[in-house]
CSV table of C-alpha atoms in Angstrom, one decimal:
chain,number,residue,atom,x,y,z
A,1,UNK,CA,0.0,0.0,0.0
A,2,UNK,CA,1.4,3.4,-0.9
A,3,UNK,CA,2.0,6.2,1.6
A,4,UNK,CA,-0.9,8.2,0.2
A,5,UNK,CA,-3.2,5.3,0.6
A,6,UNK,CA,-2.0,4.7,4.1
A,7,UNK,CA,-2.6,8.4,4.9
A,8,UNK,CA,-6.1,8.1,3.4
A,9,UNK,CA,-6.7,5.0,5.5
A,10,UNK,CA,-5.4,6.8,8.6
A,11,UNK,CA,-7.7,9.7,8.0
A,12,UNK,CA,-10.6,7.3,7.6
A,13,UNK,CA,-9.6,5.6,10.9
A,14,UNK,CA,-9.3,9.0,12.7
A,15,UNK,CA,-12.8,10.0,11.5
A,16,UNK,CA,-14.1,6.6,12.7
A,17,UNK,CA,-12.5,7.1,16.0
A,18,UNK,CA,-13.9,10.6,16.4
A,19,UNK,CA,-17.4,9.4,15.6
A,20,UNK,CA,-17.0,6.5,18.0
A,21,UNK,CA,-16.0,8.8,20.8
A,22,UNK,CA,-19.1,10.9,20.2
A,23,UNK,CA,-21.4,7.8,20.2
A,24,UNK,CA,-19.6,6.3,23.2
A,25,UNK,CA,-20.1,9.5,25.1
A,26,UNK,CA,-23.8,9.3,24.1
A,27,UNK,CA,-23.9,5.7,25.3
A,28,UNK,CA,-22.2,6.6,28.6
A,29,UNK,CA,-24.7,9.4,29.1
A,30,UNK,CA,-27.5,6.9,28.6
A,31,UNK,CA,-25.7,4.6,31.0
A,32,UNK,CA,-25.6,7.3,33.6
A,33,UNK,CA,-29.2,7.9,33.1
A,34,UNK,CA,-30.0,4.2,33.6
A,35,UNK,CA,-29.7,2.6,36.9
A,36,UNK,CA,-29.3,-0.9,35.5
A,37,UNK,CA,-27.5,-1.2,32.2
A,38,UNK,CA,-27.5,-4.7,30.8
A,39,UNK,CA,-24.4,-6.9,30.8
A,40,UNK,CA,-24.4,-6.7,27.0
A,41,UNK,CA,-24.4,-2.9,27.1
A,42,UNK,CA,-21.5,-2.8,29.5
A,43,UNK,CA,-19.6,-5.4,27.4
A,44,UNK,CA,-20.3,-3.4,24.2
A,45,UNK,CA,-18.9,-0.2,25.7
A,46,UNK,CA,-15.8,-2.0,27.0
A,47,UNK,CA,-15.2,-3.6,23.6
A,48,UNK,CA,-15.7,-0.4,21.7
A,49,UNK,CA,-13.2,1.4,24.0
A,50,UNK,CA,-10.6,-1.3,23.5
A,51,UNK,CA,-11.0,-1.4,19.7
A,52,UNK,CA,-11.0,2.3,19.2
A,53,UNK,CA,-8.0,2.8,21.5
A,54,UNK,CA,-6.1,0.6,19.0
A,55,UNK,CA,-7.5,2.5,16.1
A,56,UNK,CA,-6.6,5.8,17.7
A,57,UNK,CA,-3.0,4.6,18.2
A,58,UNK,CA,-2.8,3.4,14.6
A,59,UNK,CA,-4.1,6.7,13.2
A,60,UNK,CA,-1.5,8.7,15.1
A,61,UNK,CA,1.7,6.9,14.3
A,62,UNK,CA,4.0,7.4,11.2
A,63,UNK,CA,3.4,5.4,8.0
A,64,UNK,CA,6.3,3.1,8.5
A,65,UNK,CA,5.0,2.2,12.0
A,66,UNK,CA,1.6,1.6,10.5
A,67,UNK,CA,3.1,-0.9,8.0
A,68,UNK,CA,4.6,-2.8,10.9
A,69,UNK,CA,1.3,-2.9,12.8
A,70,UNK,CA,-0.5,-4.2,9.7
A,71,UNK,CA,2.0,-7.0,9.0
A,72,UNK,CA,0.7,-10.5,9.3
A,73,UNK,CA,3.0,-12.3,11.7
A,74,UNK,CA,3.2,-15.3,9.4
A,75,UNK,CA,6.2,-17.1,11.0
A,76,UNK,CA,4.7,-16.8,14.5
A,77,UNK,CA,1.3,-18.0,13.4
A,78,UNK,CA,2.9,-21.0,11.6
A,79,UNK,CA,4.9,-21.8,14.7
A,80,UNK,CA,1.9,-21.6,17.0
A,81,UNK,CA,-0.4,-23.9,15.0
A,82,UNK,CA,2.4,-26.4,14.0
A,83,UNK,CA,3.4,-26.9,17.7
A,84,UNK,CA,-0.2,-27.4,18.6
A,85,UNK,CA,-0.4,-30.4,16.2
A,86,UNK,CA,2.4,-32.1,18.0
A,87,UNK,CA,1.5,-31.3,21.6
A,88,UNK,CA,-1.3,-29.7,23.6
A,89,UNK,CA,-1.3,-28.8,27.3
A,90,UNK,CA,-3.3,-30.9,29.8
A,91,UNK,CA,-6.0,-28.2,29.9
A,92,UNK,CA,-7.1,-29.3,26.3
A,93,UNK,CA,-8.4,-32.6,27.7
A,94,UNK,CA,-11.8,-30.8,27.8
A,95,UNK,CA,-11.7,-30.9,24.0
A,96,UNK,CA,-11.2,-34.7,23.9
A,97,UNK,CA,-14.4,-35.1,21.8
A,98,UNK,CA,-13.2,-32.4,19.3
A,99,UNK,CA,-9.8,-33.7,18.3
A,100,UNK,CA,-10.6,-33.8,14.5
A,101,UNK,CA,-11.6,-30.1,14.9
A,102,UNK,CA,-8.2,-29.3,16.4
A,103,UNK,CA,-6.6,-31.1,13.5
A,104,UNK,CA,-8.7,-29.1,11.0
A,105,UNK,CA,-8.3,-25.7,12.6
A,106,UNK,CA,-4.5,-26.1,12.7
A,107,UNK,CA,-4.1,-27.8,9.3
A,108,UNK,CA,-6.2,-25.3,7.6
A,109,UNK,CA,-4.3,-22.4,9.1
A,110,UNK,CA,-1.0,-23.9,8.0
A,111,UNK,CA,-2.4,-24.4,4.5
A,112,UNK,CA,-3.7,-20.8,4.4
A,113,UNK,CA,-0.3,-19.6,5.3
A,114,UNK,CA,1.2,-21.5,2.4
A,115,UNK,CA,3.0,-24.1,4.5
A,116,UNK,CA,2.8,-27.9,4.7
A,117,UNK,CA,3.7,-30.6,7.2
A,118,UNK,CA,6.8,-32.7,7.3
A,119,UNK,CA,6.3,-36.3,6.1
A,120,UNK,CA,6.3,-37.8,9.7
A,121,UNK,CA,3.6,-35.4,11.0
A,122,UNK,CA,1.6,-35.7,7.8
A,123,UNK,CA,1.5,-39.5,8.1
A,124,UNK,CA,0.8,-39.4,11.9
A,125,UNK,CA,-2.1,-37.1,11.4
A,126,UNK,CA,-3.7,-39.5,8.8
A,127,UNK,CA,-3.2,-42.4,11.1
A,128,UNK,CA,-4.8,-40.6,14.0
A,129,UNK,CA,-7.8,-39.6,11.9
A,130,UNK,CA,-8.1,-43.2,10.7
A,131,UNK,CA,-8.5,-44.3,14.3
A,132,UNK,CA,-11.4,-41.8,14.6
A,133,UNK,CA,-13.2,-43.4,11.7
A,134,UNK,CA,-16.1,-45.5,12.8
A,135,UNK,CA,-16.3,-49.0,11.3
A,136,UNK,CA,-20.0,-48.2,10.6
A,137,UNK,CA,-19.2,-44.9,8.9
A,138,UNK,CA,-18.3,-41.3,9.8
A,139,UNK,CA,-15.7,-39.9,12.1
A,140,UNK,CA,-15.9,-39.6,15.9
A,141,UNK,CA,-14.4,-36.9,18.2
A,142,UNK,CA,-11.7,-39.3,19.1
A,143,UNK,CA,-10.8,-43.0,18.9
A,144,UNK,CA,-13.5,-45.2,20.2
A,145,UNK,CA,-16.1,-42.4,20.4
A,146,UNK,CA,-19.5,-42.0,18.7
A,147,UNK,CA,-19.6,-40.8,15.1
A,148,UNK,CA,-20.7,-37.2,14.8
A,149,UNK,CA,-21.5,-35.1,11.7
A,150,UNK,CA,-19.5,-32.1,13.0
A,151,UNK,CA,-16.3,-34.2,13.5
A,152,UNK,CA,-16.9,-36.0,10.3
A,153,UNK,CA,-16.8,-32.7,8.5
A,154,UNK,CA,-13.7,-31.7,10.4
A,155,UNK,CA,-12.0,-35.0,9.6
A,156,UNK,CA,-12.8,-35.0,5.9
A,157,UNK,CA,-11.7,-31.3,5.5
A,158,UNK,CA,-8.5,-32.2,7.4
A,159,UNK,CA,-7.7,-35.1,5.1
A,160,UNK,CA,-8.4,-33.0,2.0
A,161,UNK,CA,-6.1,-30.3,3.4
A,162,UNK,CA,-3.4,-32.9,4.0
A,163,UNK,CA,-3.8,-34.1,0.4
A,164,UNK,CA,-2.2,-37.0,-1.4
A,165,UNK,CA,-3.2,-40.5,-2.2
A,166,UNK,CA,-2.9,-41.9,1.3
A,167,UNK,CA,-5.1,-39.2,3.0
A,168,UNK,CA,-7.8,-39.2,0.4
A,169,UNK,CA,-8.0,-42.9,-0.1
A,170,UNK,CA,-8.3,-43.4,3.7
A,171,UNK,CA,-11.9,-42.1,3.7
A,172,UNK,CA,-14.4,-45.0,3.5
A,173,UNK,CA,-17.0,-43.3,1.3
A,174,UNK,CA,-19.4,-46.2,1.2
A,175,UNK,CA,-19.6,-46.5,5.0
A,176,UNK,CA,-19.8,-42.7,5.4
A,177,UNK,CA,-22.7,-42.6,2.9
A,178,UNK,CA,-24.5,-45.0,5.1
A,179,UNK,CA,-23.9,-42.9,8.2
A,180,UNK,CA,-25.3,-39.8,6.4
A,181,UNK,CA,-28.4,-41.7,5.5
A,182,UNK,CA,-28.9,-42.9,9.1
A,183,UNK,CA,-28.7,-39.3,10.2
A,184,UNK,CA,-31.2,-38.0,7.6
A,185,UNK,CA,-34.7,-37.2,8.9
A,186,UNK,CA,-38.0,-37.2,7.1
A,187,UNK,CA,-38.4,-33.4,7.5
A,188,UNK,CA,-35.2,-32.8,5.6
A,189,UNK,CA,-33.0,-32.2,8.6
A,190,UNK,CA,-30.1,-34.3,9.8
A,191,UNK,CA,-29.2,-35.4,13.3
A,192,UNK,CA,-25.7,-34.6,14.5
A,193,UNK,CA,-25.3,-38.1,15.8
A,194,UNK,CA,-27.5,-41.0,16.9
A,195,UNK,CA,-30.5,-39.5,18.9
A,196,UNK,CA,-28.7,-36.1,18.6
A,197,UNK,CA,-30.0,-32.6,17.8
A,198,UNK,CA,-31.4,-31.6,14.4
A,199,UNK,CA,-30.2,-28.3,13.1
A,200,UNK,CA,-28.9,-26.4,10.1
A,201,UNK,CA,-25.3,-27.1,11.1
A,202,UNK,CA,-26.0,-30.8,10.7
A,203,UNK,CA,-27.5,-30.1,7.2
A,204,UNK,CA,-24.5,-28.2,6.1
A,205,UNK,CA,-21.9,-30.7,7.4
A,206,UNK,CA,-23.7,-33.6,5.9
A,207,UNK,CA,-24.3,-31.9,2.5
A,208,UNK,CA,-20.7,-30.4,2.4
A,209,UNK,CA,-19.1,-33.8,3.1
A,210,UNK,CA,-21.3,-35.6,0.6
A,211,UNK,CA,-20.7,-33.0,-2.1
A,212,UNK,CA,-16.9,-32.9,-1.8
A,213,UNK,CA,-16.7,-36.7,-1.7
A,214,UNK,CA,-19.0,-37.1,-4.7
A,215,UNK,CA,-21.6,-39.2,-2.8
A,216,UNK,CA,-24.4,-36.6,-2.9
A,217,UNK,CA,-27.6,-38.0,-4.3
A,218,UNK,CA,-31.4,-37.4,-4.5
A,219,UNK,CA,-32.1,-39.3,-1.2
A,220,UNK,CA,-29.7,-37.1,0.8
A,221,UNK,CA,-31.0,-33.8,-0.6
A,222,UNK,CA,-34.7,-34.7,-0.3
A,223,UNK,CA,-36.6,-32.0,1.8
A,224,UNK,CA,-33.3,-30.4,2.9
A,225,UNK,CA,-34.3,-27.2,1.2
A,226,UNK,CA,-37.7,-27.2,3.0
A,227,UNK,CA,-36.0,-27.6,6.4
A,228,UNK,CA,-33.5,-24.8,5.8
A,229,UNK,CA,-36.2,-22.5,4.3
A,230,UNK,CA,-38.2,-23.0,7.5
A,231,UNK,CA,-35.2,-21.6,9.5
A,232,UNK,CA,-34.9,-18.3,7.7
A,233,UNK,CA,-36.2,-15.7,10.1
A,234,UNK,CA,-38.1,-12.4,9.7
A,235,UNK,CA,-34.7,-10.6,9.9
A,236,UNK,CA,-33.4,-12.4,6.8
A,237,UNK,CA,-30.7,-14.5,8.5
A,238,UNK,CA,-30.9,-18.2,9.1
A,239,UNK,CA,-31.4,-19.7,12.6
A,240,UNK,CA,-30.2,-23.1,13.8
A,241,UNK,CA,-33.7,-24.5,13.9
A,242,UNK,CA,-37.2,-23.2,13.2
A,243,UNK,CA,-38.3,-20.4,15.6
A,244,UNK,CA,-34.8,-19.5,16.8
A,245,UNK,CA,-32.8,-16.4,16.3
A,246,UNK,CA,-30.8,-15.6,13.1
A,247,UNK,CA,-27.1,-16.4,13.6
A,248,UNK,CA,-24.0,-15.9,11.5
A,249,UNK,CA,-22.7,-19.5,11.7
A,250,UNK,CA,-26.1,-21.0,10.9
A,251,UNK,CA,-26.6,-18.4,8.1
A,252,UNK,CA,-23.4,-19.5,6.4
A,253,UNK,CA,-24.3,-23.2,6.9
A,254,UNK,CA,-27.8,-22.8,5.5
A,255,UNK,CA,-26.8,-20.6,2.6
A,256,UNK,CA,-23.9,-22.9,1.6
A,257,UNK,CA,-26.1,-26.0,1.8
A,258,UNK,CA,-28.8,-24.4,-0.3
A,259,UNK,CA,-26.2,-23.6,-3.0
A,260,UNK,CA,-24.8,-27.1,-2.9
A,261,UNK,CA,-28.2,-28.7,-3.5
A,262,UNK,CA,-29.2,-26.2,-6.2
A,263,UNK,CA,-32.1,-24.6,-4.3
A,264,UNK,CA,-30.6,-21.3,-3.2
A,265,UNK,CA,-33.2,-19.3,-5.0
A,266,UNK,CA,-35.8,-20.5,-2.6
A,267,UNK,CA,-34.3,-18.3,0.1
A,268,UNK,CA,-35.3,-14.7,0.4
A,269,UNK,CA,-31.9,-13.5,-0.7
A,270,UNK,CA,-32.4,-9.7,-0.7
A,271,UNK,CA,-33.6,-9.9,2.9
A,272,UNK,CA,-30.6,-12.2,3.7
A,273,UNK,CA,-28.2,-9.6,2.2
A,274,UNK,CA,-29.8,-6.9,4.2
A,275,UNK,CA,-29.3,-8.8,7.4
A,276,UNK,CA,-25.8,-10.0,6.9
A,277,UNK,CA,-24.2,-6.7,5.7
A,278,UNK,CA,-25.5,-4.8,8.7
A,279,UNK,CA,-23.7,-7.3,11.0
A,280,UNK,CA,-20.4,-5.5,10.1
A,281,UNK,CA,-20.3,-2.8,12.8
A,282,UNK,CA,-18.4,0.3,13.6
A,283,UNK,CA,-15.6,-1.8,15.1
A,284,UNK,CA,-15.0,-2.9,11.4
A,285,UNK,CA,-15.5,-6.6,12.3
A,286,UNK,CA,-18.7,-8.7,12.2
A,287,UNK,CA,-21.1,-9.6,15.0
A,288,UNK,CA,-22.8,-13.0,14.9
A,289,UNK,CA,-26.3,-11.8,15.9
A,290,UNK,CA,-28.2,-8.6,16.1
A,291,UNK,CA,-27.0,-6.5,19.1
A,292,UNK,CA,-24.2,-8.8,20.0
A,293,UNK,CA,-20.4,-8.2,20.3
A,294,UNK,CA,-18.0,-8.2,17.4
A,295,UNK,CA,-16.1,-11.5,17.1
A,296,UNK,CA,-13.1,-12.3,14.9
A,297,UNK,CA,-14.5,-15.8,13.9
A,298,UNK,CA,-17.4,-14.1,12.1
A,299,UNK,CA,-14.9,-12.7,9.7
A,300,UNK,CA,-15.5,-16.1,8.0
A,301,UNK,CA,-19.0,-17.0,9.1
A,302,UNK,CA,-20.5,-13.7,8.1
A,303,UNK,CA,-17.8,-12.7,5.6
A,304,UNK,CA,-18.2,-16.1,4.0
A,305,UNK,CA,-21.9,-15.7,3.7
A,306,UNK,CA,-21.4,-12.3,2.0
A,307,UNK,CA,-18.8,-13.8,-0.3
A,308,UNK,CA,-21.3,-16.4,-1.4
A,309,UNK,CA,-24.1,-13.9,-1.9
A,310,UNK,CA,-21.6,-11.8,-4.0
A,311,UNK,CA,-21.7,-14.6,-6.5
A,312,UNK,CA,-25.5,-14.8,-6.6
A,313,UNK,CA,-26.2,-11.3,-7.8
A,314,UNK,CA,-28.2,-12.5,-10.8
A,315,UNK,CA,-30.6,-14.4,-8.6
A,316,UNK,CA,-30.8,-11.6,-6.1
A,317,UNK,CA,-31.6,-9.1,-8.9
A,318,UNK,CA,-34.3,-11.4,-10.3
A,319,UNK,CA,-35.9,-11.7,-6.8
A,320,UNK,CA,-35.9,-8.0,-6.3
A,321,UNK,CA,-37.3,-7.4,-9.8
A,322,UNK,CA,-40.1,-9.9,-9.2
A,323,UNK,CA,-40.9,-8.4,-5.8
A,324,UNK,CA,-41.2,-4.9,-7.3
A,325,UNK,CA,-43.5,-6.2,-10.0
A,326,UNK,CA,-45.9,-8.0,-7.6
A,327,UNK,CA,-47.9,-5.3,-5.8
A,328,UNK,CA,-50.8,-5.8,-3.4
A,329,UNK,CA,-53.2,-4.8,-6.1
A,330,UNK,CA,-51.7,-7.0,-8.9
A,331,UNK,CA,-53.8,-9.7,-10.5
A,332,UNK,CA,-51.4,-12.5,-9.7
A,333,UNK,CA,-53.3,-15.7,-9.0
A,334,UNK,CA,-52.7,-17.8,-5.9
A,335,UNK,CA,-51.3,-20.6,-8.1
A,336,UNK,CA,-48.8,-18.3,-9.8
A,337,UNK,CA,-47.7,-16.9,-6.4
A,338,UNK,CA,-47.1,-20.4,-5.1
A,339,UNK,CA,-45.2,-21.4,-8.2
A,340,UNK,CA,-43.1,-18.2,-7.9
A,341,UNK,CA,-42.3,-18.7,-4.2
A,342,UNK,CA,-41.3,-22.4,-4.4
A,343,UNK,CA,-38.5,-21.7,-6.8
A,344,UNK,CA,-39.5,-24.2,-9.5
A,345,UNK,CA,-40.3,-21.6,-12.1
A,346,UNK,CA,-37.0,-19.9,-12.0
A,347,UNK,CA,-34.1,-20.7,-14.3
A,348,UNK,CA,-31.8,-19.4,-11.5
A,349,UNK,CA,-32.3,-22.5,-9.4
A,350,UNK,CA,-29.1,-24.1,-10.8
A,351,UNK,CA,-27.3,-20.9,-11.7
A,352,UNK,CA,-24.0,-22.7,-10.9
A,353,UNK,CA,-25.0,-26.2,-12.1
A,354,UNK,CA,-23.6,-27.9,-15.1
A,355,UNK,CA,-25.5,-26.9,-18.2
A,356,UNK,CA,-27.7,-24.3,-16.5
A,357,UNK,CA,-30.7,-26.5,-16.4
A,358,UNK,CA,-33.8,-25.3,-14.6
A,359,UNK,CA,-34.2,-28.1,-12.1
A,360,UNK,CA,-31.4,-30.0,-10.3
A,361,UNK,CA,-30.6,-33.5,-11.4
A,362,UNK,CA,-28.1,-36.0,-10.2
A,363,UNK,CA,-25.5,-34.9,-12.8
A,364,UNK,CA,-26.0,-31.3,-11.9
A,365,UNK,CA,-25.9,-30.9,-8.2
A,366,UNK,CA,-22.9,-33.1,-7.9
A,367,UNK,CA,-20.9,-30.5,-9.8
A,368,UNK,CA,-22.2,-27.4,-8.2
A,369,UNK,CA,-19.2,-27.0,-5.9
A,370,UNK,CA,-16.9,-27.3,-8.9
A,371,UNK,CA,-18.9,-25.0,-11.1
A,372,UNK,CA,-19.3,-22.4,-8.4
A,373,UNK,CA,-15.6,-21.5,-8.6
A,374,UNK,CA,-15.2,-22.2,-12.4
A,375,UNK,CA,-18.1,-19.8,-13.3
A,376,UNK,CA,-16.6,-17.1,-11.1
A,377,UNK,CA,-17.7,-13.5,-11.9
A,378,UNK,CA,-15.9,-10.5,-10.5
A,379,UNK,CA,-18.3,-8.3,-8.6
A,380,UNK,CA,-17.9,-5.5,-6.1
A,381,UNK,CA,-17.9,-6.9,-2.5
A,382,UNK,CA,-21.0,-6.4,-0.5
A,383,UNK,CA,-19.0,-5.6,2.7
A,384,UNK,CA,-16.1,-3.3,3.5
A,385,UNK,CA,-13.2,-5.7,3.0
A,386,UNK,CA,-10.4,-3.2,3.9
A,387,UNK,CA,-12.2,-2.4,7.2
A,388,UNK,CA,-12.5,-6.1,8.0
A,389,UNK,CA,-8.8,-6.7,7.3
A,390,UNK,CA,-8.1,-3.8,9.6
A,391,UNK,CA,-10.0,-5.5,12.5
A,392,UNK,CA,-8.4,-8.8,11.9
A,393,UNK,CA,-4.8,-7.5,11.7
A,394,UNK,CA,-5.0,-4.9,14.4
A,395,UNK,CA,-7.6,-6.3,16.9
A,396,UNK,CA,-7.5,-10.0,16.4
A,397,UNK,CA,-3.9,-10.7,15.7
A,398,UNK,CA,-1.4,-11.5,18.5
A,399,UNK,CA,2.1,-10.6,17.6
A,400,UNK,CA,3.5,-13.7,19.3
A,401,UNK,CA,1.3,-15.9,17.0
A,402,UNK,CA,-2.3,-16.9,16.8
A,403,UNK,CA,-5.5,-14.9,16.5
A,404,UNK,CA,-8.3,-14.1,18.9
A,405,UNK,CA,-12.0,-13.1,19.2
A,406,UNK,CA,-11.4,-9.5,20.2
A,407,UNK,CA,-9.0,-7.3,22.3
A,408,UNK,CA,-8.9,-8.6,25.8
A,409,UNK,CA,-9.4,-12.2,24.8
A,410,UNK,CA,-6.7,-14.9,24.4
A,411,UNK,CA,-5.6,-16.5,21.2
A,412,UNK,CA,-7.0,-20.0,20.3
A,413,UNK,CA,-6.9,-22.4,17.4
A,414,UNK,CA,-10.6,-21.9,16.4
A,415,UNK,CA,-10.3,-18.1,16.0
A,416,UNK,CA,-6.9,-18.5,14.3
A,417,UNK,CA,-8.5,-20.7,11.7
A,418,UNK,CA,-11.6,-18.5,11.0
A,419,UNK,CA,-9.8,-15.1,11.3
A,420,UNK,CA,-7.3,-16.3,8.6
A,421,UNK,CA,-10.1,-17.8,6.5
A,422,UNK,CA,-12.0,-14.4,6.7
A,423,UNK,CA,-8.7,-12.6,5.8
A,424,UNK,CA,-8.3,-14.7,2.7
A,425,UNK,CA,-11.8,-14.0,1.6
A,426,UNK,CA,-11.2,-10.3,2.0
A,427,UNK,CA,-8.0,-10.4,0.0
A,428,UNK,CA,-9.6,-12.2,-3.0
A,429,UNK,CA,-13.0,-10.4,-2.8
A,430,UNK,CA,-12.2,-8.3,-5.9
A,431,UNK,CA,-10.4,-11.0,-7.9
A,432,UNK,CA,-11.6,-11.8,-11.5
A,433,UNK,CA,-10.8,-15.5,-10.8
A,434,UNK,CA,-11.0,-17.3,-7.5
A,435,UNK,CA,-7.3,-17.8,-7.3
A,436,UNK,CA,-6.0,-14.9,-9.4
A,437,UNK,CA,-3.6,-12.7,-7.5
A,438,UNK,CA,-5.4,-9.7,-6.1
A,439,UNK,CA,-4.2,-6.1,-6.8
A,440,UNK,CA,-2.0,-4.7,-4.0
A,441,UNK,CA,-4.6,-2.0,-3.2
A,442,UNK,CA,-7.1,-4.6,-1.9
A,443,UNK,CA,-4.6,-6.3,0.4
A,444,UNK,CA,-4.3,-4.2,3.6
A,445,UNK,CA,-0.7,-4.0,4.8
A,446,UNK,CA,2.3,-5.4,2.9
A,447,UNK,CA,1.6,-7.7,0.0
A,448,UNK,CA,3.4,-10.5,1.9
A,449,UNK,CA,0.2,-10.7,4.0
A,450,UNK,CA,-1.4,-12.5,1.0
A,451,UNK,CA,-2.8,-15.9,2.0
A,452,UNK,CA,-3.9,-18.9,-0.1
A,453,UNK,CA,-7.4,-18.6,-1.6
A,454,UNK,CA,-10.1,-20.9,-0.3
A,455,UNK,CA,-13.2,-22.5,-1.8
A,456,UNK,CA,-15.9,-20.5,0.0
A,457,UNK,CA,-18.4,-23.3,0.1
A,458,UNK,CA,-16.2,-25.8,1.9
A,459,UNK,CA,-13.5,-23.6,3.6
A,460,UNK,CA,-10.6,-25.6,2.3
A,461,UNK,CA,-7.7,-24.1,0.4
A,462,UNK,CA,-8.6,-24.0,-3.3
A,463,UNK,CA,-5.6,-26.0,-4.5
A,464,UNK,CA,-6.4,-28.9,-2.1
A,465,UNK,CA,-10.1,-28.8,-3.1
A,466,UNK,CA,-9.2,-29.2,-6.8
A,467,UNK,CA,-6.9,-32.2,-6.0
A,468,UNK,CA,-9.8,-33.8,-4.0
A,469,UNK,CA,-12.3,-33.1,-6.8
A,470,UNK,CA,-10.1,-34.8,-9.3
A,471,UNK,CA,-9.6,-37.8,-7.0
A,472,UNK,CA,-13.2,-38.3,-6.0
A,473,UNK,CA,-14.8,-37.5,-9.4
A,474,UNK,CA,-12.3,-39.5,-11.5
A,475,UNK,CA,-14.6,-42.5,-11.8
A,476,UNK,CA,-17.8,-40.4,-12.5
């Protein structure tokens, strides 16, 4: 970034800080007038104070110091996540049922940073994940535990990220397909495990795994769209289950799953856009729910949802046009309204499917993930990508390595993974191709901050996704 651009960003940051001081004073005055501020109000004021103290410092220092503050501490991050694959402190025993997640968070972070494991650690990780694979299908949280959709997703993504014949061939797709079918429910939802909860997260992890492994079929997608559609709330976001509150993680999961099954046009996309873009707050990061605190992990969950919506502009435009044409006094029949609302009349249903057919078929939805990135269209981002990079680099990054939720919190593997994933999405948000090098002006800080591009539907590094696609689709 040039000096002039840095000055411009500095002025922008200074104006942001001045406005924040004004609003914070207004909030404090309201607080003084109230005898019992809520816990959320107090936490919000503390968070704003910590964030804008960082931004104030950043706006007041010389340009060369700004560059140092904005530098991604790549070597320290690599050291942090690589050591964590080899050894974790006894306190991590509470995550014994999440061990494939620990593998995924660290492996994905390493891949995003452009590094790979040595041969011994590579093979040891594959062997460990094999011990988590249930003889009856799916992956458990650890050896001898119960199969679970979430850890199945984490294990599969870990093996794809490791790459190579040994890792990919270790996945028993036939048994895993049977596990997915056992978790499938008549209403279209999935259980996370035997007798477990049914939610949108389960739908996404099941559909994502089936899609990337080329085992997705009509039986697995039946009624899934109905279930996810029932979870879209009045705000526009998607909840974990019908009747719950819209949430960034579930919104990403629901939106990505609907794309992968070829039914994304059934969602109210303009309303979803409206909800998600307003989750980026004055701290420059994203919050997960309305009136909640900013959190670095939503750099991916909300930023990823926006990145997906950015590629659906033709469907969004069509829905907005249709809505403007249908007025309360129009002569649209009840049958026509139903046909319009259920999505079957729109040729946008399979906008990213092979051949552009109007209704998904087996040959089509199996290729949606692949076509989604190969039919990439450059489009202006729907969120402020530079501002989000600023939050990640200045407020979430720890100089010693690792990333965190927000100032005042400690680094952890989960936030390191999803902050880096969100940073990658920001950097490539203007690219004409999903893996084409972005212009320096859209990468905040030195160009050495550039990470590897990801596939936004699966959150695996794009190069590793392509290897997996070639491996699993070779016999199709």
